[in-house]
């Protein structure tokens, strides 16, 4: 049986995946602000460093898997906090845990969001700044948009974390070292986070958002997908974003995706894919 690290283990989808892994006989090292094996605040650099170190100690340098579920929803006037936890809280911990995942041939799942593909007008420069680790700069851009800053920050943090994961996943350090890193993108899922939002000022907008299956998602169902992405069935997955959102992404984007790969992407890799010995892209 394996050892898994789960951030955000105290609530919602993190708690659901923790319960499932434990029921399957695995050991889970939970990380959260409270009620967890490792209590840490991922919004601070010290908290992220401590969480990374404590998990590596408890796991004795071997992690069969990691689930990055700690995160915050769109929150007005908390742009810095949301961007930091949702982006750096994933990037920094996974970067620190990578050698332990490699040691065990492990798998990692990041919880992104379908907000990354269904929120209009998210400023690209904010996403670029986040990817460069410049949270202050990204927040400055977002705050120019007044009341939209909260929604933009959430979507930008999820776009950035998904791009970071997809870029890393296909490199020699991850896929090339036997680690399967993938992203799950839920739509609105009935967790404490969504319950809070449904009591807030944007509740009407949330309820009006089109979900073709006509129901909010269930944390247990998302946990089942994550457990699959942590198991042998994911051996051939790297950098995939699995959308489990009741059809919202397809509703808005059915004609945008799939699409031919832009030539500039091929050029970035020097057309190395044409080499028959190039199994891993760096
Ligand atoms: P939740 O609020 O139930 O759980 C999130 C957990 O993260 C909580 O236990 C919280 O304490 C922890 N957390 C937050 N800030 C932290 C910090 N600074 N340090 C340590 N832990 C911290 O939410 P959820 O709905 O289960 O969300 C899990 C993930 O899924 C989040 O990344 C969220 O953005 C994403 N997501 C949620 C929905 C949804 O509708 N619920 C949809 C798409 C994506």
PDB file of C-alpha atoms and ligand atoms in Angstrom:
ATOM      1  CA  UNK A   1       0.000   0.000   0.000  1.00  0.00           C
ATOM      2  CA  UNK A   2       1.246   3.473  -0.796  1.00  0.00           C
ATOM      3  CA  UNK A   3       1.967   6.764   0.904  1.00  0.00           C
ATOM      4  CA  UNK A   4       0.149   9.816  -0.467  1.00  0.00           C
ATOM      5  CA  UNK A   5       0.353  13.511   0.387  1.00  0.00           C
ATOM      6  CA  UNK A   6      -2.909  15.449   0.123  1.00  0.00           C
ATOM      7  CA  UNK A   7      -3.063  19.211   0.574  1.00  0.00           C
ATOM      8  CA  UNK A   8      -6.416  20.665   1.612  1.00  0.00           C
ATOM      9  CA  UNK A   9      -7.137  17.332   3.307  1.00  0.00           C
ATOM     10  CA  UNK A  10      -9.436  18.843   5.958  1.00  0.00           C
ATOM     11  CA  UNK A  11     -12.344  19.765   3.694  1.00  0.00           C
ATOM     12  CA  UNK A  12     -14.183  19.247   0.424  1.00  0.00           C
ATOM     13  CA  UNK A  13     -12.452  17.357  -2.382  1.00  0.00           C
ATOM     14  CA  UNK A  14      -9.194  16.952  -0.433  1.00  0.00           C
ATOM     15  CA  UNK A  15     -11.117  15.319   2.419  1.00  0.00           C
ATOM     16  CA  UNK A  16     -13.048  13.115  -0.017  1.00  0.00           C
ATOM     17  CA  UNK A  17      -9.899  11.848  -1.718  1.00  0.00           C
ATOM     18  CA  UNK A  18      -8.221  11.325   1.676  1.00  0.00           C
ATOM     19  CA  UNK A  19     -11.148   9.183   2.873  1.00  0.00           C
ATOM     20  CA  UNK A  20     -11.072   7.117  -0.298  1.00  0.00           C
ATOM     21  CA  UNK A  21      -7.328   6.485  -0.177  1.00  0.00           C
ATOM     22  CA  UNK A  22      -7.520   5.463   3.493  1.00  0.00           C
ATOM     23  CA  UNK A  23     -10.482   3.158   2.754  1.00  0.00           C
ATOM     24  CA  UNK A  24      -8.324   1.527   0.055  1.00  0.00           C
ATOM     25  CA  UNK A  25      -5.648   0.833   2.696  1.00  0.00           C
ATOM     26  CA  UNK A  26      -3.198   3.611   1.835  1.00  0.00           C
ATOM     27  CA  UNK A  27      -1.419   5.991   4.173  1.00  0.00           C
ATOM     28  CA  UNK A  28      -2.281   9.664   3.717  1.00  0.00           C
ATOM     29  CA  UNK A  29      -0.230  12.575   4.993  1.00  0.00           C
ATOM     30  CA  UNK A  30      -2.690  15.439   5.090  1.00  0.00           C
ATOM     31  CA  UNK A  31      -1.646  19.091   4.858  1.00  0.00           C
ATOM     32  CA  UNK A  32      -4.022  21.880   5.832  1.00  0.00           C
ATOM     33  CA  UNK A  33      -4.422  24.991   7.950  1.00  0.00           C
ATOM     34  CA  UNK A  34      -6.078  22.872  10.650  1.00  0.00           C
ATOM     35  CA  UNK A  35      -7.024  19.260  11.443  1.00  0.00           C
ATOM     36  CA  UNK A  36      -4.197  17.699   9.449  1.00  0.00           C
ATOM     37  CA  UNK A  37      -1.011  15.681   9.969  1.00  0.00           C
ATOM     38  CA  UNK A  38       0.939  18.701   8.796  1.00  0.00           C
ATOM     39  CA  UNK A  39      -0.613  22.003   9.832  1.00  0.00           C
ATOM     40  CA  UNK A  40       0.773  24.760   7.633  1.00  0.00           C
ATOM     41  CA  UNK A  41      -0.354  27.989   6.023  1.00  0.00           C
ATOM     42  CA  UNK A  42       0.446  27.693   2.323  1.00  0.00           C
ATOM     43  CA  UNK A  43      -0.045  31.419   1.811  1.00  0.00           C
ATOM     44  CA  UNK A  44       3.352  32.094   3.415  1.00  0.00           C
ATOM     45  CA  UNK A  45       6.768  31.075   2.148  1.00  0.00           C
ATOM     46  CA  UNK A  46       7.653  29.709   5.595  1.00  0.00           C
ATOM     47  CA  UNK A  47       4.453  27.630   5.623  1.00  0.00           C
ATOM     48  CA  UNK A  48       5.157  26.178   2.187  1.00  0.00           C
ATOM     49  CA  UNK A  49       8.762  25.360   3.118  1.00  0.00           C
ATOM     50  CA  UNK A  50       7.684  23.733   6.367  1.00  0.00           C
ATOM     51  CA  UNK A  51       4.891  21.716   4.694  1.00  0.00           C
ATOM     52  CA  UNK A  52       7.310  20.481   2.033  1.00  0.00           C
ATOM     53  CA  UNK A  53       9.900  19.433   4.590  1.00  0.00           C
ATOM     54  CA  UNK A  54       7.480  17.874   7.096  1.00  0.00           C
ATOM     55  CA  UNK A  55       5.850  15.694   4.425  1.00  0.00           C
ATOM     56  CA  UNK A  56       9.231  14.533   3.105  1.00  0.00           C
ATOM     57  CA  UNK A  57      10.234  13.596   6.669  1.00  0.00           C
ATOM     58  CA  UNK A  58       6.998  11.744   7.409  1.00  0.00           C
ATOM     59  CA  UNK A  59       7.134   9.945   4.037  1.00  0.00           C
ATOM     60  CA  UNK A  60      10.801   9.065   4.472  1.00  0.00           C
ATOM     61  CA  UNK A  61      11.574  10.461   1.025  1.00  0.00           C
ATOM     62  CA  UNK A  62       9.109   8.157  -0.808  1.00  0.00           C
ATOM     63  CA  UNK A  63       5.779   9.447  -2.108  1.00  0.00           C
ATOM     64  CA  UNK A  64       3.543   7.231  -4.217  1.00  0.00           C
ATOM     65  CA  UNK A  65       1.357  10.183  -4.955  1.00  0.00           C
ATOM     66  CA  UNK A  66       0.408  13.776  -4.241  1.00  0.00           C
ATOM     67  CA  UNK A  67      -2.936  15.514  -4.544  1.00  0.00           C
ATOM     68  CA  UNK A  68      -2.919  19.313  -4.585  1.00  0.00           C
ATOM     69  CA  UNK A  69      -6.397  20.228  -3.354  1.00  0.00           C
ATOM     70  CA  UNK A  70      -5.693  23.169  -1.036  1.00  0.00           C
ATOM     71  CA  UNK A  71      -7.089  26.293  -2.585  1.00  0.00           C
ATOM     72  CA  UNK A  72      -9.407  29.249  -2.290  1.00  0.00           C
ATOM     73  CA  UNK A  73     -12.354  30.294  -4.418  1.00  0.00           C
ATOM     74  CA  UNK A  74     -12.907  33.740  -5.941  1.00  0.00           C
ATOM     75  CA  UNK A  75     -12.759  36.128  -2.978  1.00  0.00           C
ATOM     76  CA  UNK A  76     -13.137  39.918  -3.324  1.00  0.00           C
ATOM     77  CA  UNK A  77     -10.190  41.913  -1.926  1.00  0.00           C
ATOM     78  CA  UNK A  78      -8.178  38.722  -1.218  1.00  0.00           C
ATOM     79  CA  UNK A  79      -6.443  38.611  -4.576  1.00  0.00           C
ATOM     80  CA  UNK A  80      -2.954  38.175  -3.160  1.00  0.00           C
ATOM     81  CA  UNK A  81      -4.004  35.353  -0.856  1.00  0.00           C
ATOM     82  CA  UNK A  82      -5.931  33.480  -3.572  1.00  0.00           C
ATOM     83  CA  UNK A  83      -3.154  33.779  -6.159  1.00  0.00           C
ATOM     84  CA  UNK A  84      -0.498  32.697  -3.662  1.00  0.00           C
ATOM     85  CA  UNK A  85      -2.278  29.626  -2.297  1.00  0.00           C
ATOM     86  CA  UNK A  86      -3.683  28.471  -5.655  1.00  0.00           C
ATOM     87  CA  UNK A  87      -0.442  28.919  -7.605  1.00  0.00           C
ATOM     88  CA  UNK A  88       2.595  28.944  -5.296  1.00  0.00           C
ATOM     89  CA  UNK A  89       0.889  26.485  -2.906  1.00  0.00           C
ATOM     90  CA  UNK A  90       0.984  23.937  -5.712  1.00  0.00           C
ATOM     91  CA  UNK A  91       4.160  24.860  -7.595  1.00  0.00           C
ATOM     92  CA  UNK A  92       6.438  25.113  -4.553  1.00  0.00           C
ATOM     93  CA  UNK A  93       5.260  21.947  -2.808  1.00  0.00           C
ATOM     94  CA  UNK A  94       5.281  19.795  -5.924  1.00  0.00           C
ATOM     95  CA  UNK A  95       8.736  21.076  -6.847  1.00  0.00           C
ATOM     96  CA  UNK A  96       9.971  20.097  -3.372  1.00  0.00           C
ATOM     97  CA  UNK A  97       8.262  16.712  -3.445  1.00  0.00           C
ATOM     98  CA  UNK A  98       9.409  15.801  -6.972  1.00  0.00           C
ATOM     99  CA  UNK A  99      12.451  13.742  -5.870  1.00  0.00           C
ATOM    100  CA  UNK A 100      10.258  11.751  -3.425  1.00  0.00           C
ATOM    101  CA  UNK A 101       7.757  11.101  -6.223  1.00  0.00           C
ATOM    102  CA  UNK A 102      10.586  10.005  -8.503  1.00  0.00           C
ATOM    103  CA  UNK A 103      11.933   7.675  -5.797  1.00  0.00           C
ATOM    104  CA  UNK A 104       8.573   5.872  -5.669  1.00  0.00           C
ATOM    105  CA  UNK A 105       7.565   6.166  -9.351  1.00  0.00           C
ATOM    106  CA  UNK A 106       4.696   8.294  -8.100  1.00  0.00           C
ATOM    107  CA  UNK A 107       1.809  10.225  -9.583  1.00  0.00           C
ATOM    108  CA  UNK A 108       0.561  13.726  -8.862  1.00  0.00           C
ATOM    109  CA  UNK A 109      -2.819  15.342  -9.429  1.00  0.00           C
ATOM    110  CA  UNK A 110      -3.412  19.092  -9.311  1.00  0.00           C
ATOM    111  CA  UNK A 111      -6.966  20.332  -8.827  1.00  0.00           C
ATOM    112  CA  UNK A 112      -7.374  23.084 -11.390  1.00  0.00           C
ATOM    113  CA  UNK A 113     -10.810  24.328 -12.382  1.00  0.00           C
ATOM    114  CA  UNK A 114     -13.008  24.758 -15.417  1.00  0.00           C
ATOM    115  CA  UNK A 115     -12.772  28.477 -14.579  1.00  0.00           C
ATOM    116  CA  UNK A 116      -9.489  28.210 -16.479  1.00  0.00           C
ATOM    117  CA  UNK A 117     -11.410  27.673 -19.743  1.00  0.00           C
ATOM    118  CA  UNK A 118     -14.790  29.284 -19.111  1.00  0.00           C
ATOM    119  CA  UNK A 119     -13.940  32.721 -17.658  1.00  0.00           C
ATOM    120  CA  UNK A 120     -13.832  35.453 -20.313  1.00  0.00           C
ATOM    121  CA  UNK A 121     -11.265  38.282 -20.583  1.00  0.00           C
ATOM    122  CA  UNK A 122      -8.760  37.026 -17.986  1.00  0.00           C
ATOM    123  CA  UNK A 123      -5.726  39.325 -18.440  1.00  0.00           C
ATOM    124  CA  UNK A 124      -2.928  37.372 -20.089  1.00  0.00           C
ATOM    125  CA  UNK A 125      -0.246  39.535 -18.543  1.00  0.00           C
ATOM    126  CA  UNK A 126      -1.447  38.489 -15.076  1.00  0.00           C
ATOM    127  CA  UNK A 127      -1.123  34.826 -16.024  1.00  0.00           C
ATOM    128  CA  UNK A 128       2.371  35.485 -17.418  1.00  0.00           C
ATOM    129  CA  UNK A 129       3.387  37.232 -14.189  1.00  0.00           C
ATOM    130  CA  UNK A 130       2.065  34.394 -12.048  1.00  0.00           C
ATOM    131  CA  UNK A 131       3.964  31.852 -14.116  1.00  0.00           C
ATOM    132  CA  UNK A 132       7.091  33.920 -13.499  1.00  0.00           C
ATOM    133  CA  UNK A 133       6.352  33.797  -9.744  1.00  0.00           C
ATOM    134  CA  UNK A 134       5.486  37.506  -9.604  1.00  0.00           C
ATOM    135  CA  UNK A 135       2.297  37.426  -7.495  1.00  0.00           C
ATOM    136  CA  UNK A 136       2.516  41.146  -6.614  1.00  0.00           C
ATOM    137  CA  UNK A 137       2.733  42.079 -10.298  1.00  0.00           C
ATOM    138  CA  UNK A 138      -0.157  39.783 -11.226  1.00  0.00           C
ATOM    139  CA  UNK A 139      -2.346  41.238  -8.472  1.00  0.00           C
ATOM    140  CA  UNK A 140      -1.538  44.799  -9.600  1.00  0.00           C
ATOM    141  CA  UNK A 141      -2.829  43.915 -13.072  1.00  0.00           C
ATOM    142  CA  UNK A 142      -5.941  42.251 -11.689  1.00  0.00           C
ATOM    143  CA  UNK A 143      -6.856  45.170  -9.398  1.00  0.00           C
ATOM    144  CA  UNK A 144      -7.139  47.457 -12.430  1.00  0.00           C
ATOM    145  CA  UNK A 145     -10.352  45.593 -13.224  1.00  0.00           C
ATOM    146  CA  UNK A 146     -12.173  46.701 -10.055  1.00  0.00           C
ATOM    147  CA  UNK A 147     -15.065  44.379  -9.188  1.00  0.00           C
ATOM    148  CA  UNK A 148     -13.881  41.751 -11.709  1.00  0.00           C
ATOM    149  CA  UNK A 149     -10.530  41.373  -9.899  1.00  0.00           C
ATOM    150  CA  UNK A 150     -11.726  38.496  -7.676  1.00  0.00           C
ATOM    151  CA  UNK A 151     -13.040  36.351 -10.546  1.00  0.00           C
ATOM    152  CA  UNK A 152     -10.034  37.202 -12.748  1.00  0.00           C
ATOM    153  CA  UNK A 153      -7.580  36.296  -9.976  1.00  0.00           C
ATOM    154  CA  UNK A 154      -9.212  32.930  -9.401  1.00  0.00           C
ATOM    155  CA  UNK A 155      -9.288  32.102 -13.118  1.00  0.00           C
ATOM    156  CA  UNK A 156      -5.728  33.394 -13.671  1.00  0.00           C
ATOM    157  CA  UNK A 157      -4.430  31.310 -10.754  1.00  0.00           C
ATOM    158  CA  UNK A 158      -6.038  28.200 -12.217  1.00  0.00           C
ATOM    159  CA  UNK A 159      -4.791  28.928 -15.747  1.00  0.00           C
ATOM    160  CA  UNK A 160      -1.277  29.494 -14.393  1.00  0.00           C
ATOM    161  CA  UNK A 161      -1.209  26.392 -12.204  1.00  0.00           C
ATOM    162  CA  UNK A 162      -2.558  24.239 -15.036  1.00  0.00           C
ATOM    163  CA  UNK A 163       0.001  25.615 -17.499  1.00  0.00           C
ATOM    164  CA  UNK A 164       2.799  25.175 -14.985  1.00  0.00           C
ATOM    165  CA  UNK A 165       1.771  21.552 -14.420  1.00  0.00           C
ATOM    166  CA  UNK A 166       1.389  20.787 -18.130  1.00  0.00           C
ATOM    167  CA  UNK A 167       4.752  22.356 -18.972  1.00  0.00           C
ATOM    168  CA  UNK A 168       6.517  20.482 -16.160  1.00  0.00           C
ATOM    169  CA  UNK A 169       4.676  17.196 -16.724  1.00  0.00           C
ATOM    170  CA  UNK A 170       6.256  16.484 -20.103  1.00  0.00           C
ATOM    171  CA  UNK A 171       9.852  17.209 -19.116  1.00  0.00           C
ATOM    172  CA  UNK A 172      12.645  14.790 -18.316  1.00  0.00           C
ATOM    173  CA  UNK A 173      12.320  15.666 -14.614  1.00  0.00           C
ATOM    174  CA  UNK A 174       8.701  14.469 -14.488  1.00  0.00           C
ATOM    175  CA  UNK A 175       7.416  12.159 -17.256  1.00  0.00           C
ATOM    176  CA  UNK A 176      10.999  11.313 -18.156  1.00  0.00           C
ATOM    177  CA  UNK A 177      11.654  10.293 -14.541  1.00  0.00           C
ATOM    178  CA  UNK A 178       8.613   8.067 -14.220  1.00  0.00           C
ATOM    179  CA  UNK A 179       6.250  10.586 -12.575  1.00  0.00           C
ATOM    180  CA  UNK A 180       2.766  11.084 -14.007  1.00  0.00           C
ATOM    181  CA  UNK A 181       1.640  14.652 -13.317  1.00  0.00           C
ATOM    182  CA  UNK A 182      -1.886  15.595 -14.415  1.00  0.00           C
ATOM    183  CA  UNK A 183      -4.637  18.108 -13.709  1.00  0.00           C
ATOM    184  CA  UNK A 184      -8.318  17.622 -12.964  1.00  0.00           C
ATOM    185  CA  UNK A 185     -10.605  20.549 -13.775  1.00  0.00           C
ATOM    186  CA  UNK A 186     -13.898  20.319 -11.897  1.00  0.00           C
ATOM    187  CA  UNK A 187     -16.829  22.631 -12.460  1.00  0.00           C
ATOM    188  CA  UNK A 188     -18.896  23.778  -9.499  1.00  0.00           C
ATOM    189  CA  UNK A 189     -18.717  21.003  -6.889  1.00  0.00           C
ATOM    190  CA  UNK A 190     -20.858  20.946  -3.744  1.00  0.00           C
ATOM    191  CA  UNK A 191     -18.182  21.502  -1.079  1.00  0.00           C
ATOM    192  CA  UNK A 192     -17.922  24.023   1.786  1.00  0.00           C
ATOM    193  CA  UNK A 193     -16.216  26.376  -0.703  1.00  0.00           C
ATOM    194  CA  UNK A 194     -19.188  26.352  -3.084  1.00  0.00           C
ATOM    195  CA  UNK A 195     -21.682  26.565  -0.195  1.00  0.00           C
ATOM    196  CA  UNK A 196     -19.969  29.774   0.940  1.00  0.00           C
ATOM    197  CA  UNK A 197     -20.081  31.207  -2.570  1.00  0.00           C
ATOM    198  CA  UNK A 198     -23.766  30.346  -2.890  1.00  0.00           C
ATOM    199  CA  UNK A 199     -24.390  32.553   0.140  1.00  0.00           C
ATOM    200  CA  UNK A 200     -22.358  35.453  -1.256  1.00  0.00           C
ATOM    201  CA  UNK A 201     -23.104  38.359  -3.567  1.00  0.00           C
ATOM    202  CA  UNK A 202     -22.390  36.348  -6.744  1.00  0.00           C
ATOM    203  CA  UNK A 203     -24.811  33.535  -5.901  1.00  0.00           C
ATOM    204  CA  UNK A 204     -27.233  34.503  -8.681  1.00  0.00           C
ATOM    205  CA  UNK A 205     -24.458  34.476 -11.269  1.00  0.00           C
ATOM    206  CA  UNK A 206     -23.251  31.081 -10.023  1.00  0.00           C
ATOM    207  CA  UNK A 207     -26.717  29.566 -10.236  1.00  0.00           C
ATOM    208  CA  UNK A 208     -27.192  30.958 -13.733  1.00  0.00           C
ATOM    209  CA  UNK A 209     -23.931  29.433 -15.031  1.00  0.00           C
ATOM    210  CA  UNK A 210     -24.832  26.750 -17.593  1.00  0.00           C
ATOM    211  CA  UNK A 211     -24.262  23.156 -16.452  1.00  0.00           C
ATOM    212  CA  UNK A 212     -25.688  20.815 -19.107  1.00  0.00           C
ATOM    213  CA  UNK A 213     -26.058  17.914 -16.612  1.00  0.00           C
ATOM    214  CA  UNK A 214     -28.190  20.294 -14.504  1.00  0.00           C
ATOM    215  CA  UNK A 215     -26.524  19.519 -11.164  1.00  0.00           C
ATOM    216  CA  UNK A 216     -23.542  20.648  -9.117  1.00  0.00           C
ATOM    217  CA  UNK A 217     -20.694  18.141  -8.961  1.00  0.00           C
ATOM    218  CA  UNK A 218     -20.235  15.671  -6.150  1.00  0.00           C
ATOM    219  CA  UNK A 219     -16.898  15.643  -4.250  1.00  0.00           C
ATOM    220  CA  UNK A 220     -17.017  11.818  -4.080  1.00  0.00           C
ATOM    221  CA  UNK A 221     -17.148  11.589  -7.869  1.00  0.00           C
ATOM    222  CA  UNK A 222     -14.183  13.952  -8.232  1.00  0.00           C
ATOM    223  CA  UNK A 223     -12.314  11.869  -5.633  1.00  0.00           C
ATOM    224  CA  UNK A 224     -12.972   8.735  -7.691  1.00  0.00           C
ATOM    225  CA  UNK A 225     -11.430  10.374 -10.772  1.00  0.00           C
ATOM    226  CA  UNK A 226      -8.435  11.539  -8.739  1.00  0.00           C
ATOM    227  CA  UNK A 227      -7.860   8.066  -7.302  1.00  0.00           C
ATOM    228  CA  UNK A 228      -7.867   6.711 -10.854  1.00  0.00           C
ATOM    229  CA  UNK A 229      -5.322   9.369 -11.834  1.00  0.00           C
ATOM    230  CA  UNK A 230      -3.129   8.184  -8.921  1.00  0.00           C
ATOM    231  CA  UNK A 231      -3.265   4.540  -9.969  1.00  0.00           C
ATOM    232  CA  UNK A 232      -1.865   2.288 -12.702  1.00  0.00           C
ATOM    233  CA  UNK A 233      -4.477   3.473 -15.218  1.00  0.00           C
ATOM    234  CA  UNK A 234      -2.623   6.825 -15.299  1.00  0.00           C
ATOM    235  CA  UNK A 235       0.728   5.319 -16.335  1.00  0.00           C
ATOM    236  CA  UNK A 236       0.319   6.757 -19.845  1.00  0.00           C
ATOM    237  CA  UNK A 237      -1.024  10.158 -18.811  1.00  0.00           C
ATOM    238  CA  UNK A 238       1.220  13.202 -18.558  1.00  0.00           C
ATOM    239  CA  UNK A 239       0.081  16.806 -18.596  1.00  0.00           C
ATOM    240  CA  UNK A 240      -3.553  15.941 -19.266  1.00  0.00           C
ATOM    241  CA  UNK A 241      -6.306  18.208 -18.002  1.00  0.00           C
ATOM    242  CA  UNK A 242      -9.312  16.030 -17.249  1.00  0.00           C
ATOM    243  CA  UNK A 243     -12.444  18.192 -17.281  1.00  0.00           C
ATOM    244  CA  UNK A 244     -15.228  16.902 -14.999  1.00  0.00           C
ATOM    245  CA  UNK A 245     -17.682  19.788 -15.054  1.00  0.00           C
ATOM    246  CA  UNK A 246     -21.112  18.621 -16.105  1.00  0.00           C
ATOM    247  CA  UNK A 247     -20.462  19.834 -19.651  1.00  0.00           C
ATOM    248  CA  UNK A 248     -19.893  23.571 -19.095  1.00  0.00           C
ATOM    249  CA  UNK A 249     -16.555  23.633 -20.903  1.00  0.00           C
ATOM    250  CA  UNK A 250     -18.039  21.756 -23.863  1.00  0.00           C
ATOM    251  CA  UNK A 251     -21.041  24.091 -23.835  1.00  0.00           C
ATOM    252  CA  UNK A 252     -18.836  27.167 -24.263  1.00  0.00           C
ATOM    253  CA  UNK A 253     -15.855  25.684 -26.097  1.00  0.00           C
ATOM    254  CA  UNK A 254     -17.062  22.791 -28.281  1.00  0.00           C
ATOM    255  CA  UNK A 255     -15.648  24.399 -31.426  1.00  0.00           C
ATOM    256  CA  UNK A 256     -12.418  25.745 -29.896  1.00  0.00           C
ATOM    257  CA  UNK A 257     -10.962  22.450 -28.825  1.00  0.00           C
ATOM    258  CA  UNK A 258      -9.522  20.174 -30.142  1.00  0.00           C
ATOM    259  CA  UNK A 259      -7.645  22.392 -32.565  1.00  0.00           C
ATOM    260  CA  UNK A 260      -4.499  21.991 -34.671  1.00  0.00           C
ATOM    261  CA  UNK A 261      -1.268  22.643 -32.767  1.00  0.00           C
ATOM    262  CA  UNK A 262       0.043  26.163 -33.483  1.00  0.00           C
ATOM    263  CA  UNK A 263       3.259  26.126 -35.528  1.00  0.00           C
ATOM    264  CA  UNK A 264       4.949  28.347 -32.944  1.00  0.00           C
ATOM    265  CA  UNK A 265       4.571  25.529 -30.363  1.00  0.00           C
ATOM    266  CA  UNK A 266       6.350  23.097 -32.659  1.00  0.00           C
ATOM    267  CA  UNK A 267       9.032  25.680 -33.367  1.00  0.00           C
ATOM    268  CA  UNK A 268       9.597  26.180 -29.628  1.00  0.00           C
ATOM    269  CA  UNK A 269      10.674  22.552 -29.404  1.00  0.00           C
ATOM    270  CA  UNK A 270      12.844  22.857 -32.511  1.00  0.00           C
ATOM    271  CA  UNK A 271      10.682  20.290 -34.315  1.00  0.00           C
ATOM    272  CA  UNK A 272      12.437  17.678 -32.195  1.00  0.00           C
ATOM    273  CA  UNK A 273       9.299  15.549 -32.243  1.00  0.00           C
ATOM    274  CA  UNK A 274      10.399  14.498 -35.746  1.00  0.00           C
ATOM    275  CA  UNK A 275      13.375  12.630 -34.247  1.00  0.00           C
ATOM    276  CA  UNK A 276      12.389   9.003 -33.799  1.00  0.00           C
ATOM    277  CA  UNK A 277      14.553   8.680 -30.636  1.00  0.00           C
ATOM    278  CA  UNK A 278      12.935  11.667 -28.890  1.00  0.00           C
ATOM    279  CA  UNK A 279      10.679  10.002 -26.360  1.00  0.00           C
ATOM    280  CA  UNK A 280      10.773  12.825 -23.842  1.00  0.00           C
ATOM    281  CA  UNK A 281      10.512  16.511 -24.576  1.00  0.00           C
ATOM    282  CA  UNK A 282      12.579  18.719 -22.333  1.00  0.00           C
TER     283      UNK A 282
HETATM  284  P1  LIG B   1     -12.736  23.537   0.464  1.00  0.00           P
HETATM  285  O1  LIG B   1     -12.776  24.946   0.927  1.00  0.00           O
HETATM  286  O2  LIG B   1     -13.776  22.591   0.926  1.00  0.00           O
HETATM  287  O3  LIG B   1     -11.298  22.908   0.780  1.00  0.00           O
HETATM  288  C1  LIG B   1     -10.114  23.599   0.527  1.00  0.00           C
HETATM  289  C2  LIG B   1      -9.114  23.290   1.624  1.00  0.00           C
HETATM  290  O4  LIG B   1      -7.925  24.042   1.355  1.00  0.00           O
HETATM  291  C3  LIG B   1      -9.602  23.673   3.031  1.00  0.00           C
HETATM  292  O5  LIG B   1      -9.482  22.583   3.928  1.00  0.00           O
HETATM  293  C4  LIG B   1      -8.700  24.819   3.415  1.00  0.00           C
HETATM  294  O6  LIG B   1      -8.418  24.895   4.819  1.00  0.00           O
HETATM  295  C5  LIG B   1      -7.442  24.522   2.594  1.00  0.00           C
HETATM  296  N1  LIG B   1      -6.662  25.737   2.449  1.00  0.00           N
HETATM  297  C6  LIG B   1      -7.085  26.938   1.987  1.00  0.00           C
HETATM  298  N2  LIG B   1      -6.125  27.861   2.146  1.00  0.00           N
HETATM  299  C7  LIG B   1      -5.071  27.234   2.716  1.00  0.00           C
HETATM  300  C8  LIG B   1      -3.802  27.679   3.165  1.00  0.00           C
HETATM  301  N3  LIG B   1      -3.425  28.966   3.082  1.00  0.00           N
HETATM  302  N4  LIG B   1      -2.967  26.767   3.705  1.00  0.00           N
HETATM  303  C9  LIG B   1      -3.343  25.474   3.843  1.00  0.00           C
HETATM  304  N5  LIG B   1      -4.545  24.994   3.433  1.00  0.00           N
HETATM  305  C10 LIG B   1      -5.398  25.888   2.900  1.00  0.00           C
HETATM  306  O7  LIG B   1     -12.717  23.628  -1.112  1.00  0.00           O
HETATM  307  P2  LIG B   1     -12.900  22.560  -2.290  1.00  0.00           P
HETATM  308  O8  LIG B   1     -14.106  22.958  -3.025  1.00  0.00           O
HETATM  309  O9  LIG B   1     -12.721  21.164  -1.834  1.00  0.00           O
HETATM  310  O10 LIG B   1     -11.651  22.993  -3.189  1.00  0.00           O
HETATM  311  C11 LIG B   1     -10.529  22.185  -3.429  1.00  0.00           C
HETATM  312  C12 LIG B   1      -9.828  22.692  -4.689  1.00  0.00           C
HETATM  313  O11 LIG B   1     -10.717  22.552  -5.786  1.00  0.00           O
HETATM  314  C13 LIG B   1      -9.446  24.162  -4.642  1.00  0.00           C
HETATM  315  O12 LIG B   1      -8.204  24.332  -5.282  1.00  0.00           O
HETATM  316  C14 LIG B   1     -10.540  24.823  -5.477  1.00  0.00           C
HETATM  317  O13 LIG B   1     -10.098  26.006  -6.088  1.00  0.00           O
HETATM  318  C15 LIG B   1     -10.803  23.757  -6.501  1.00  0.00           C
HETATM  319  N6  LIG B   1     -12.113  23.836  -7.150  1.00  0.00           N
HETATM  320  C16 LIG B   1     -13.253  23.890  -6.410  1.00  0.00           C
HETATM  321  C17 LIG B   1     -14.479  23.916  -7.068  1.00  0.00           C
HETATM  322  C18 LIG B   1     -15.786  23.934  -6.325  1.00  0.00           C
HETATM  323  O14 LIG B   1     -16.806  24.277  -6.914  1.00  0.00           O
HETATM  324  N7  LIG B   1     -15.836  23.540  -5.070  1.00  0.00           N
HETATM  325  C19 LIG B   1     -14.511  23.918  -8.467  1.00  0.00           C
HETATM  326  C20 LIG B   1     -13.329  23.859  -9.186  1.00  0.00           C
HETATM  327  C21 LIG B   1     -12.134  23.813  -8.509  1.00  0.00           C
END
